[in-house]
XYZ file of C-alpha atoms in Angstrom:
659
model
C 20.136 -31.057 200.605
C 17.103 -32.514 199.402
C 16.865 -29.449 196.779
C 20.317 -30.911 195.787
C 20.149 -34.706 196.045
C 17.168 -33.281 193.288
C 19.093 -31.499 191.256
C 22.016 -34.496 191.307
C 19.334 -36.501 190.102
C 18.312 -34.474 187.333
C 21.530 -33.687 186.001
C 21.945 -37.257 185.510
C 19.540 -38.672 184.286
C 19.701 -35.978 181.236
C 21.084 -36.992 177.633
C 24.528 -36.849 177.711
C 26.356 -33.427 175.924
C 29.526 -33.350 174.002
C 30.375 -30.118 171.796
C 28.669 -29.261 168.611
C 30.704 -30.298 165.221
C 30.071 -29.182 161.640
C 28.501 -32.042 160.040
C 28.380 -31.315 156.743
C 29.082 -28.002 154.662
C 28.636 -26.397 151.124
C 31.456 -26.953 148.614
C 29.258 -27.419 146.182
C 26.854 -25.100 144.785
C 23.053 -25.760 144.816
C 22.443 -26.211 141.051
C 19.710 -23.948 139.307
C 19.177 -22.099 142.341
C 19.866 -18.633 143.691
C 20.666 -18.333 147.192
C 18.201 -15.550 148.483
C 17.110 -13.918 151.754
C 17.729 -15.628 155.018
C 14.018 -17.678 156.155
C 11.773 -16.405 158.415
C 12.514 -17.632 162.353
C 8.778 -18.576 162.810
C 8.315 -20.650 159.128
C 7.785 -24.224 159.436
C 10.577 -26.749 158.332
C 9.972 -29.822 157.544
C 12.980 -32.011 158.938
C 14.378 -35.182 158.270
C 17.339 -36.701 159.643
C 18.506 -39.655 157.835
C 19.833 -42.251 160.974
C 22.874 -44.063 159.726
C 21.763 -47.757 158.911
C 22.973 -51.016 160.000
C 25.096 -53.321 158.053
C 25.347 -51.121 154.924
C 29.344 -52.229 154.471
C 28.134 -55.837 154.196
C 24.828 -54.223 151.277
C 27.063 -55.775 148.313
C 27.770 -58.884 149.726
C 24.434 -59.379 150.085
C 23.457 -58.537 147.195
C 25.683 -60.205 145.013
C 25.143 -63.489 146.540
C 21.083 -63.485 144.995
C 22.141 -61.541 141.984
C 25.635 -63.346 140.419
C 25.673 -65.708 138.519
C 28.207 -67.894 140.068
C 26.254 -67.772 143.529
C 24.350 -70.461 145.173
C 21.532 -68.363 146.543
C 21.019 -66.241 142.836
C 17.457 -65.033 142.531
C 16.276 -65.885 145.833
C 15.557 -62.689 146.762
C 14.689 -60.768 149.915
C 11.337 -59.828 151.301
C 10.431 -55.774 151.841
C 10.486 -56.983 156.217
C 13.802 -59.181 156.029
C 15.095 -56.080 154.113
C 14.213 -53.312 156.731
C 15.240 -55.762 159.756
C 19.107 -56.027 157.858
C 19.212 -52.230 157.218
C 17.462 -50.410 160.533
C 19.072 -47.990 162.135
C 19.968 -49.449 165.716
C 17.915 -48.732 168.272
C 20.101 -47.427 170.529
C 20.970 -45.051 167.185
C 16.841 -43.778 167.099
C 16.859 -43.458 170.869
C 19.736 -41.033 171.158
C 18.427 -38.624 168.352
C 15.058 -38.472 170.451
C 16.587 -38.108 173.571
C 18.603 -35.280 171.686
C 15.558 -33.497 170.006
C 14.094 -33.561 173.257
C 16.564 -32.176 175.672
C 16.524 -29.369 172.504
C 12.837 -28.589 173.575
C 10.918 -29.897 171.093
C 8.135 -32.779 171.542
C 9.295 -36.258 171.868
C 5.474 -37.068 170.600
C 6.664 -35.219 167.210
C 8.760 -37.241 166.362
C 8.144 -39.635 163.427
C 9.797 -42.701 162.168
C 9.621 -43.515 158.772
C 8.120 -47.118 157.548
C 11.683 -48.164 156.682
C 13.438 -47.115 160.126
C 15.956 -45.010 158.643
C 14.852 -41.210 159.181
C 12.948 -39.285 161.794
C 11.166 -36.729 160.906
C 10.068 -33.261 162.742
C 7.942 -30.173 162.135
C 9.672 -27.172 164.003
C 10.428 -23.000 163.532
C 12.995 -22.075 161.582
C 13.990 -20.457 165.005
C 14.250 -23.734 166.573
C 16.270 -25.378 163.774
C 18.652 -22.488 163.526
C 19.471 -23.232 167.149
C 19.560 -26.746 167.464
C 21.998 -27.486 164.073
C 24.128 -23.780 164.963
C 22.728 -22.815 161.675
C 21.280 -20.259 158.949
C 18.555 -20.979 156.210
C 18.371 -19.559 153.225
C 15.278 -20.101 150.385
C 17.085 -20.560 146.898
C 15.054 -19.780 144.296
C 15.026 -21.300 140.960
C 14.218 -19.192 137.543
C 10.956 -20.993 137.506
C 9.664 -19.678 140.843
C 10.281 -22.867 143.107
C 11.561 -21.779 146.589
C 13.655 -24.469 148.836
C 15.743 -23.985 152.138
C 18.817 -25.077 152.700
C 21.916 -23.951 154.793
C 25.738 -23.835 154.066
C 26.596 -26.011 156.885
C 25.149 -27.028 160.340
C 26.302 -28.862 163.343
C 25.548 -32.447 165.497
C 26.358 -32.978 168.919
C 30.055 -35.219 168.280
C 28.399 -37.967 170.777
C 25.497 -38.477 167.258
C 27.689 -37.819 164.722
C 27.961 -41.310 163.563
C 24.617 -42.003 164.389
C 23.420 -39.338 161.506
C 24.474 -39.409 157.678
C 22.494 -36.213 157.316
C 19.768 -33.255 157.802
C 17.505 -31.936 155.382
C 16.851 -29.223 155.023
C 20.672 -28.368 155.495
C 23.312 -28.961 152.656
C 21.048 -30.873 150.808
C 17.898 -28.247 149.725
C 14.355 -28.918 150.915
C 12.007 -30.261 148.656
C 9.971 -27.564 146.865
C 7.561 -25.092 149.381
C 6.094 -23.322 146.062
C 5.842 -24.256 142.535
C 4.788 -23.114 139.347
C 2.295 -25.755 137.327
C 2.165 -24.326 134.318
C 5.588 -25.088 133.376
C 5.550 -26.637 130.248
C 8.437 -30.011 130.412
C 11.734 -29.083 128.478
C 13.093 -32.012 126.087
C 15.083 -34.123 128.723
C 17.387 -36.160 125.481
C 17.043 -34.538 122.342
C 16.641 -30.883 120.708
C 13.606 -29.592 119.561
C 13.600 -28.551 116.525
C 11.990 -24.730 115.822
C 9.969 -26.241 112.280
C 6.595 -27.366 113.576
C 5.202 -26.837 110.658
C 3.028 -30.009 109.379
C 4.871 -32.275 107.665
C 4.265 -35.644 106.052
C 6.162 -38.596 107.606
C 8.526 -40.517 105.508
C 6.966 -43.595 103.411
C 8.376 -46.054 105.343
C 6.140 -49.433 106.259
C 5.547 -50.709 109.760
C 7.858 -53.920 108.367
C 10.793 -52.343 106.320
C 14.333 -52.528 106.887
C 15.492 -50.407 104.226
C 16.040 -47.034 105.813
C 16.984 -47.888 109.241
C 19.895 -45.487 108.594
C 17.874 -42.852 108.170
C 14.582 -43.834 110.469
C 14.831 -46.200 113.312
C 11.885 -48.029 113.802
C 10.419 -50.734 116.573
C 11.135 -53.517 113.162
C 14.522 -51.772 112.530
C 15.216 -52.452 116.565
C 14.286 -56.039 116.528
C 16.283 -56.972 113.460
C 19.510 -55.044 115.068
C 19.365 -57.231 118.189
C 17.648 -60.472 116.861
C 14.614 -59.773 119.037
C 11.385 -61.959 118.441
C 7.725 -60.658 118.084
C 6.164 -60.640 121.768
C 3.658 -62.659 121.977
C 3.495 -63.881 126.219
C 2.135 -62.557 128.871
C 3.119 -63.738 132.645
C 0.675 -62.620 135.072
C 3.854 -62.217 137.109
C 5.615 -60.115 134.745
C 5.760 -56.666 134.873
C 7.210 -53.308 133.137
C 7.358 -49.867 134.302
C 8.253 -46.774 133.091
C 9.060 -43.295 135.416
C 7.948 -40.156 134.360
C 8.266 -37.165 135.771
C 6.192 -33.943 134.165
C 3.925 -33.865 131.169
C 2.066 -36.914 130.973
C 1.522 -38.695 127.551
C -0.751 -37.704 124.613
C -2.742 -40.651 123.717
C -3.120 -39.457 119.610
C 0.796 -39.617 119.305
C 0.739 -43.127 120.866
C -1.917 -44.599 118.263
C -0.738 -42.644 115.543
C 3.230 -44.501 116.534
C 1.347 -47.575 116.231
C -0.690 -47.211 112.901
C 2.105 -46.665 111.550
C 5.169 -48.088 113.199
C 3.849 -50.747 115.373
C 0.307 -52.187 113.792
C 0.552 -55.533 116.071
C -0.513 -53.192 119.255
C -4.582 -51.814 118.832
C -5.101 -48.238 118.820
C -6.267 -47.149 122.185
C -3.399 -49.177 124.607
C -2.391 -47.433 127.349
C -0.559 -47.510 130.693
C -1.503 -48.591 133.665
C -1.301 -45.440 135.503
C 0.180 -45.489 138.978
C -0.104 -41.766 140.278
C 2.217 -40.155 142.369
C 1.378 -36.832 144.103
C -1.703 -36.495 141.981
C -0.141 -37.086 138.964
C -2.497 -37.084 136.011
C -2.213 -39.206 132.597
C -2.779 -38.904 129.733
C -2.464 -34.964 128.981
C -4.059 -33.081 125.954
C -3.773 -33.570 122.824
C -2.272 -30.499 122.237
C 0.602 -30.778 124.753
C 3.293 -33.119 124.156
C 4.879 -35.431 126.831
C 8.049 -35.952 124.766
C 9.907 -38.299 127.124
C 6.842 -39.883 128.300
C 5.347 -40.583 124.225
C 9.450 -42.363 122.946
C 9.245 -44.468 126.030
C 5.453 -45.603 125.834
C 6.390 -46.391 121.963
C 9.136 -48.553 122.382
C 7.959 -50.185 125.165
C 4.856 -51.548 124.007
C 6.234 -52.528 120.370
C 8.770 -54.640 121.496
C 7.126 -56.202 124.439
C 2.974 -55.834 123.503
C 0.883 -57.555 125.151
C 3.003 -57.489 128.110
C 1.223 -54.029 129.561
C 3.534 -51.481 130.806
C 2.790 -49.464 134.420
C 3.559 -45.064 134.153
C 4.905 -44.224 137.581
C 3.450 -40.319 136.802
C 5.107 -37.903 139.469
C 3.160 -34.809 139.154
C 6.136 -31.805 138.749
C 7.819 -30.559 135.935
C 11.269 -30.838 134.235
C 12.471 -27.661 135.687
C 11.268 -28.695 139.622
C 13.127 -31.771 138.709
C 16.073 -30.520 137.156
C 17.122 -29.132 140.893
C 15.822 -31.736 142.538
C 17.197 -34.470 141.097
C 16.150 -37.582 142.786
C 13.694 -39.760 143.022
C 12.418 -39.960 146.793
C 8.699 -39.613 145.070
C 9.252 -42.801 143.642
C 10.669 -44.427 146.126
C 8.275 -43.380 148.797
C 5.623 -44.676 146.472
C 7.913 -48.074 146.118
C 8.597 -48.372 149.664
C 7.446 -45.951 152.380
C 11.482 -45.214 152.353
C 11.567 -41.400 152.776
C 8.108 -41.436 154.123
C 6.671 -41.102 158.095
C 3.254 -42.704 159.357
C 2.149 -38.856 159.959
C 2.736 -38.183 155.871
C 1.246 -41.929 155.608
C -1.792 -40.675 157.382
C -1.829 -37.701 155.573
C -2.418 -39.307 152.475
C 0.397 -38.851 150.858
C 1.599 -41.598 148.020
C 3.834 -43.659 151.007
C 4.221 -47.609 150.153
C 0.898 -47.536 148.222
C 2.668 -48.673 144.877
C 4.088 -51.857 144.270
C 7.171 -51.592 142.255
C 7.799 -53.704 138.776
C 10.033 -55.705 137.751
C 11.894 -53.834 135.326
C 11.883 -50.001 135.573
C 12.885 -47.888 132.798
C 14.220 -44.160 133.690
C 15.537 -41.533 131.399
C 15.776 -39.016 133.575
C 19.111 -37.920 136.021
C 20.758 -34.691 137.096
C 24.125 -33.899 137.536
C 26.286 -36.389 139.741
C 27.470 -32.873 141.888
C 24.372 -31.147 142.348
C 23.499 -33.645 144.632
C 25.702 -34.136 147.935
C 27.597 -36.924 148.434
C 25.971 -38.059 151.567
C 22.172 -37.706 149.995
C 23.900 -39.656 146.785
C 24.707 -42.794 148.743
C 22.101 -42.710 150.745
C 19.675 -42.738 147.738
C 22.379 -45.324 145.411
C 22.118 -48.112 148.523
C 18.025 -47.481 148.581
C 18.718 -49.142 144.562
C 20.552 -51.912 145.957
C 17.715 -52.917 148.567
C 15.406 -52.717 145.129
C 17.700 -54.951 143.558
C 17.687 -57.749 146.875
C 14.078 -57.736 145.927
C 14.479 -58.628 142.801
C 14.184 -55.422 140.697
C 15.558 -54.584 137.482
C 16.506 -50.820 137.598
C 17.688 -48.901 134.361
C 19.179 -45.179 134.185
C 19.969 -43.961 131.086
C 23.613 -42.488 130.643
C 22.885 -39.059 129.324
C 23.564 -37.353 126.234
C 26.430 -34.286 126.071
C 29.308 -37.132 126.514
C 31.920 -37.366 128.723
C 30.244 -33.172 130.274
C 27.155 -35.465 131.157
C 24.457 -32.234 130.822
C 24.439 -29.125 128.961
C 22.943 -26.709 132.046
C 23.717 -22.744 132.510
C 21.283 -20.342 130.715
C 20.848 -18.271 127.646
C 22.769 -15.515 128.581
C 25.320 -17.597 129.739
C 25.496 -21.039 128.662
C 27.644 -23.746 129.566
C 29.605 -26.619 128.562
C 28.301 -28.563 131.122
C 31.899 -29.353 132.750
C 33.961 -28.443 135.447
C 36.153 -25.821 136.300
C 38.944 -27.307 138.327
C 39.752 -23.790 139.490
C 36.281 -23.402 140.616
C 34.214 -26.288 141.348
C 31.238 -24.377 142.381
C 30.872 -22.389 139.468
C 28.524 -24.453 137.055
C 28.014 -21.943 134.467
C 31.623 -21.701 133.350
C 33.378 -23.475 130.425
C 34.999 -26.102 132.208
C 37.277 -28.734 131.353
C 36.827 -32.107 134.102
C 34.601 -34.324 133.049
C 31.411 -34.678 134.586
C 28.887 -37.926 135.216
C 25.157 -38.231 136.312
C 22.964 -39.608 138.855
C 21.612 -41.733 139.709
C 23.340 -43.647 136.810
C 26.306 -43.433 138.703
C 25.434 -45.356 141.936
C 27.262 -48.764 141.110
C 23.558 -50.486 141.984
C 21.751 -49.763 138.661
C 21.967 -50.733 135.162
C 23.285 -47.195 132.929
C 22.463 -48.296 129.231
C 24.579 -45.426 126.600
C 23.647 -45.085 123.239
C 23.979 -46.334 119.641
C 24.014 -44.833 116.122
C 23.593 -46.595 112.511
C 24.468 -44.024 110.266
C 23.261 -42.027 106.592
C 24.374 -39.385 104.186
C 21.556 -37.712 104.173
C 20.839 -34.552 106.370
C 18.277 -33.085 108.232
C 17.317 -29.559 108.703
C 14.901 -29.068 111.738
C 14.659 -25.430 112.746
C 17.721 -24.552 114.495
C 18.531 -28.272 115.034
C 20.877 -30.612 112.673
C 19.072 -33.725 113.206
C 22.383 -35.480 111.466
C 25.471 -34.644 110.147
C 27.485 -38.000 109.158
C 30.090 -39.255 106.781
C 29.626 -42.414 106.098
C 27.455 -44.765 103.417
C 23.700 -45.327 104.732
C 24.412 -48.469 107.061
C 21.295 -51.216 107.410
C 20.762 -53.394 110.056
C 23.094 -56.102 108.983
C 26.373 -52.753 109.343
C 28.161 -51.984 112.823
C 26.969 -49.460 114.786
C 28.850 -46.795 116.210
C 28.739 -44.915 119.007
C 26.185 -41.793 118.733
C 27.184 -38.589 118.341
C 24.822 -36.169 116.510
C 25.761 -32.623 115.707
C 23.105 -30.338 117.643
C 22.839 -26.680 116.719
C 25.119 -24.169 115.537
C 28.458 -24.830 118.375
C 29.284 -28.252 118.082
C 31.455 -28.045 120.532
C 29.580 -27.462 122.755
C 26.139 -28.986 122.385
C 27.093 -32.162 120.846
C 24.259 -34.565 121.384
C 26.310 -37.935 122.304
C 25.910 -40.891 124.095
C 26.973 -39.869 127.791
C 30.013 -42.100 129.662
C 32.446 -41.735 132.114
C 33.735 -42.191 135.788
C 32.091 -41.072 138.980
C 33.811 -38.940 141.769
C 31.452 -40.190 144.532
C 31.636 -44.128 143.844
C 34.421 -46.280 143.037
C 34.986 -49.331 141.362
C 32.988 -52.467 142.165
C 33.891 -56.000 142.528
C 31.487 -57.036 138.915
C 33.261 -54.159 136.940
C 36.902 -54.353 137.975
C 38.343 -56.351 135.464
C 36.413 -54.765 132.690
C 37.709 -51.458 134.231
C 41.183 -52.559 134.611
C 41.365 -54.220 130.778
C 39.697 -50.819 129.076
C 43.058 -48.963 131.396
C 45.348 -51.122 130.507
C 44.925 -51.419 126.866
C 43.018 -48.257 125.525
C 43.930 -46.061 128.093
C 42.537 -42.965 126.949
C 45.726 -40.286 127.568
C 43.962 -37.439 129.398
C 45.096 -37.018 132.764
C 42.951 -38.084 135.856
C 42.866 -37.525 139.380
C 41.841 -39.497 143.007
C 38.533 -38.389 144.664
C 38.899 -38.330 147.826
C 35.571 -36.401 149.196
C 36.902 -32.885 149.120
C 35.887 -30.597 146.201
C 39.432 -29.391 146.013
C 40.771 -32.657 145.138
C 38.301 -32.786 141.917
C 40.237 -31.870 138.371
C 43.902 -31.676 140.845
C 47.176 -31.929 138.208
C 45.283 -31.201 135.166
C 42.980 -34.441 135.804
C 39.603 -34.668 133.586
C 38.159 -37.435 135.511
C 38.386 -39.767 138.514
C 40.791 -43.161 137.625
C 38.860 -44.695 140.687
C 35.757 -44.079 139.582
C 32.370 -46.205 138.615
C 32.690 -46.577 135.007
C 29.391 -45.373 133.101
C 27.422 -46.735 130.390
C 27.041 -50.432 131.439
C 25.311 -51.271 127.898
C 24.463 -49.803 125.396
C 20.961 -49.855 122.559
C 20.517 -47.457 119.709
C 19.380 -44.133 120.312
C 19.124 -42.412 116.914
C 16.901 -40.333 114.892
C 13.270 -43.020 116.057
C 10.704 -42.021 113.749
C 7.735 -40.553 116.333
C 4.954 -37.924 116.266
C 4.523 -35.345 118.960
C 1.140 -33.382 119.289
C -0.335 -35.444 116.749
C 2.778 -34.394 114.142
C 5.367 -36.392 112.626
C 8.389 -35.338 114.374
C 10.951 -34.167 111.719
C 14.173 -33.838 113.757
C 13.717 -37.185 115.021
C 14.010 -38.591 118.713
C 17.377 -38.931 119.753
C 19.226 -39.651 123.079
C 19.522 -42.452 125.843
C 15.907 -42.236 126.336
C 15.629 -44.161 123.242
C 18.328 -46.454 124.487
C 17.266 -47.164 128.114
C 13.457 -48.565 126.954
C 14.903 -50.774 124.737
C 17.127 -52.528 126.673
C 14.664 -52.403 129.691
C 12.155 -54.148 127.116
C 14.628 -56.569 126.644
C 15.196 -57.548 130.397
C 11.066 -58.152 130.297
C 11.265 -60.061 127.897
C 14.050 -61.844 129.347
C 11.679 -62.339 132.713
C 8.878 -63.622 130.468
C 10.563 -66.311 128.940
C 12.021 -67.282 132.347
C 8.552 -67.155 134.059
C 7.192 -69.333 131.573
C 9.947 -71.970 131.931
C 9.573 -71.646 135.819
C 12.109 -70.148 137.316
C 12.668 -66.250 138.643
C 13.083 -62.746 137.863
C 16.714 -61.772 136.479
C 16.944 -58.919 139.588
C 20.105 -57.133 139.076
C 21.645 -58.059 135.973
C 24.840 -55.967 136.152
C 27.086 -59.433 137.579
C 25.654 -61.123 134.549
C 26.034 -59.123 132.261
C 30.286 -58.548 132.916
C 30.732 -62.065 133.642
C 29.315 -62.885 129.930
C 30.357 -60.148 127.370
C 30.281 -62.195 124.340
C 26.306 -61.621 124.833
C 26.806 -58.269 123.138
C 27.603 -56.419 119.773
C 31.164 -54.798 120.961
C 31.377 -51.385 119.856
C 34.778 -50.045 118.279
C 33.311 -46.710 116.616
C 33.179 -43.190 117.781
C 33.413 -41.242 120.317
C 31.354 -38.338 122.737
C 33.299 -35.310 122.516
C 32.813 -32.523 125.089
C 34.956 -30.248 127.506
C 37.150 -29.514 124.316
C 38.387 -32.559 124.227
C 37.308 -35.873 121.572
C 36.323 -37.453 124.830
C 36.179 -41.280 125.119
C 36.661 -43.264 122.435
C 34.811 -46.822 121.471
C 37.041 -49.580 121.728
C 37.554 -53.555 122.159
C 35.639 -54.074 124.633
C 33.641 -52.286 127.867
C 34.392 -48.690 127.312
C 32.947 -45.487 128.797
C 30.575 -44.363 125.696
C 29.203 -47.427 124.688
C 29.864 -50.029 127.668
C 29.688 -53.619 126.497
C 27.744 -53.157 123.723
C 24.197 -53.589 122.640
C 22.741 -56.825 123.017
C 22.450 -60.091 120.702
C 18.434 -60.905 122.489
C 19.264 -64.982 121.984
C 22.935 -64.664 123.203
C 21.807 -63.068 126.133
C 18.547 -65.611 126.702
C 20.486 -68.294 126.508
C 23.023 -66.841 129.395
C 20.207 -65.528 131.399
C 18.215 -69.495 130.944
C 21.068 -70.722 131.953
C 20.894 -69.870 135.710
C 18.515 -71.045 138.436
């Protein structure tokens, strides 16, 4: 009788049990990897469980209170402690998940919680992980030898499903378990010329405006957007840039300064914020093309403002596969970090994020699961609540978003509506990029001045324009440069389009509705319903109800620059130019506001959409792709140039008029 009583007590005290349900199932492939062998049962997997956060449905409203120009709380930003307190999962959720793991045979003491309280982390064998999540784990290997782990579906107890966003590794792959450290980063946004023989730079002075239709320089950019010479450096004004892979080359920076920005002293360099033991600068004979171009522009437009470089250790190939910014988010606020990782020396909340951050990297939106993308997007919402301005490039392959595939089987980067899991075919459905599709970041498209001059550098056709040479007094067009022998496959154009995962938000709704009411592009559309099967339904080309990109634009064609000590004859091009240009403008506005005793501009989208008059509207050009002409630049907002290019005095007036 006593034994029966003890058994009864033990059973009633146990954690509640419930049927297992499929929590996530892979509908789209893990982009850039091939599914390989089953993971060894005794392999140790670093499992992270993303707990459902509290009050996220209020996140947008909270952000609008500090970001909307009509809000009485404009500029009253939150502290990180206030953010954690508002959005942390409930104690009930944390305890329920921990009890389940303990009930499954894991040591509760080995379950760590992140600083943001939003993640649980525990190391377990693949055998235990497969048993607990009722799944099978496989290796996923890319062409460069990087190995990640994931599964095609996994299960959770039904009573816990609403407490958990997603599990990693799962449908979302793990981080790289081995990596190729000798891989040279591919150019992220512009084609590289095959002709690498030394050539002298063109004979243009740092102040000349006569050749801006052929070669863009800082003087051209300042003239286009009426940007004044920078002279101030407020101690609270900070500007940063995110770089992944091969670091910048100081020789190339100095050559650029000497030729095109002599007001910046040679030797000027960014302050390094190393993440994952990254180093910078790099070797003189190895170019970090994306990093050099970002720094060329940021320094030349804002000096004496200093720049912080968030350099992440890794390669472009790895980034294209991982495609997220957990490294940076870990470093600036420990969003994905656990206490164990912190104690082990990982970069967890060890780095302060600058007021303005320029990022010229992105990945295919559909390379992420919807759960993982939304989880990351909310982290950008939190950065906005703290008063940060985060800018991302909008991509360089028009409505395709990015060119993917292999040399043996090239792809136009569009989605095959008949097989959305095949990213290597030449599809017809438009796509977009992430994090650009997140409505809590500012996305920058690209424009250009045009010229009759054509430069063929190797296999890269640098310029193929139809109009006579333009000057800074002419209206720009949407960037559209033919690159390669097949312009239908490789046109280098300003990215833009509509998200599948994120709907239109209120601050953008009027602009989007006006666009469709006055300039409907005429393509069939579909409505995304959370299933891959809805993508391309009924012959649709894009999600009619998605968040539109870009938000704004700036010049992105033919920057005169240097790589590995030589003038780059093909000319740098893409939204990797326009993004640091616009970030510099935001930084200069912050400088003016701080000097007047005001606060930072923070998340700028609600303000800029309320003041389209502060922009030069672009009405020329298109961004072809997917076998179509893409979208056309039209009056008002459009999905190729956004609101247009900035007029600095007008934009400054708008922000100086805010509290």
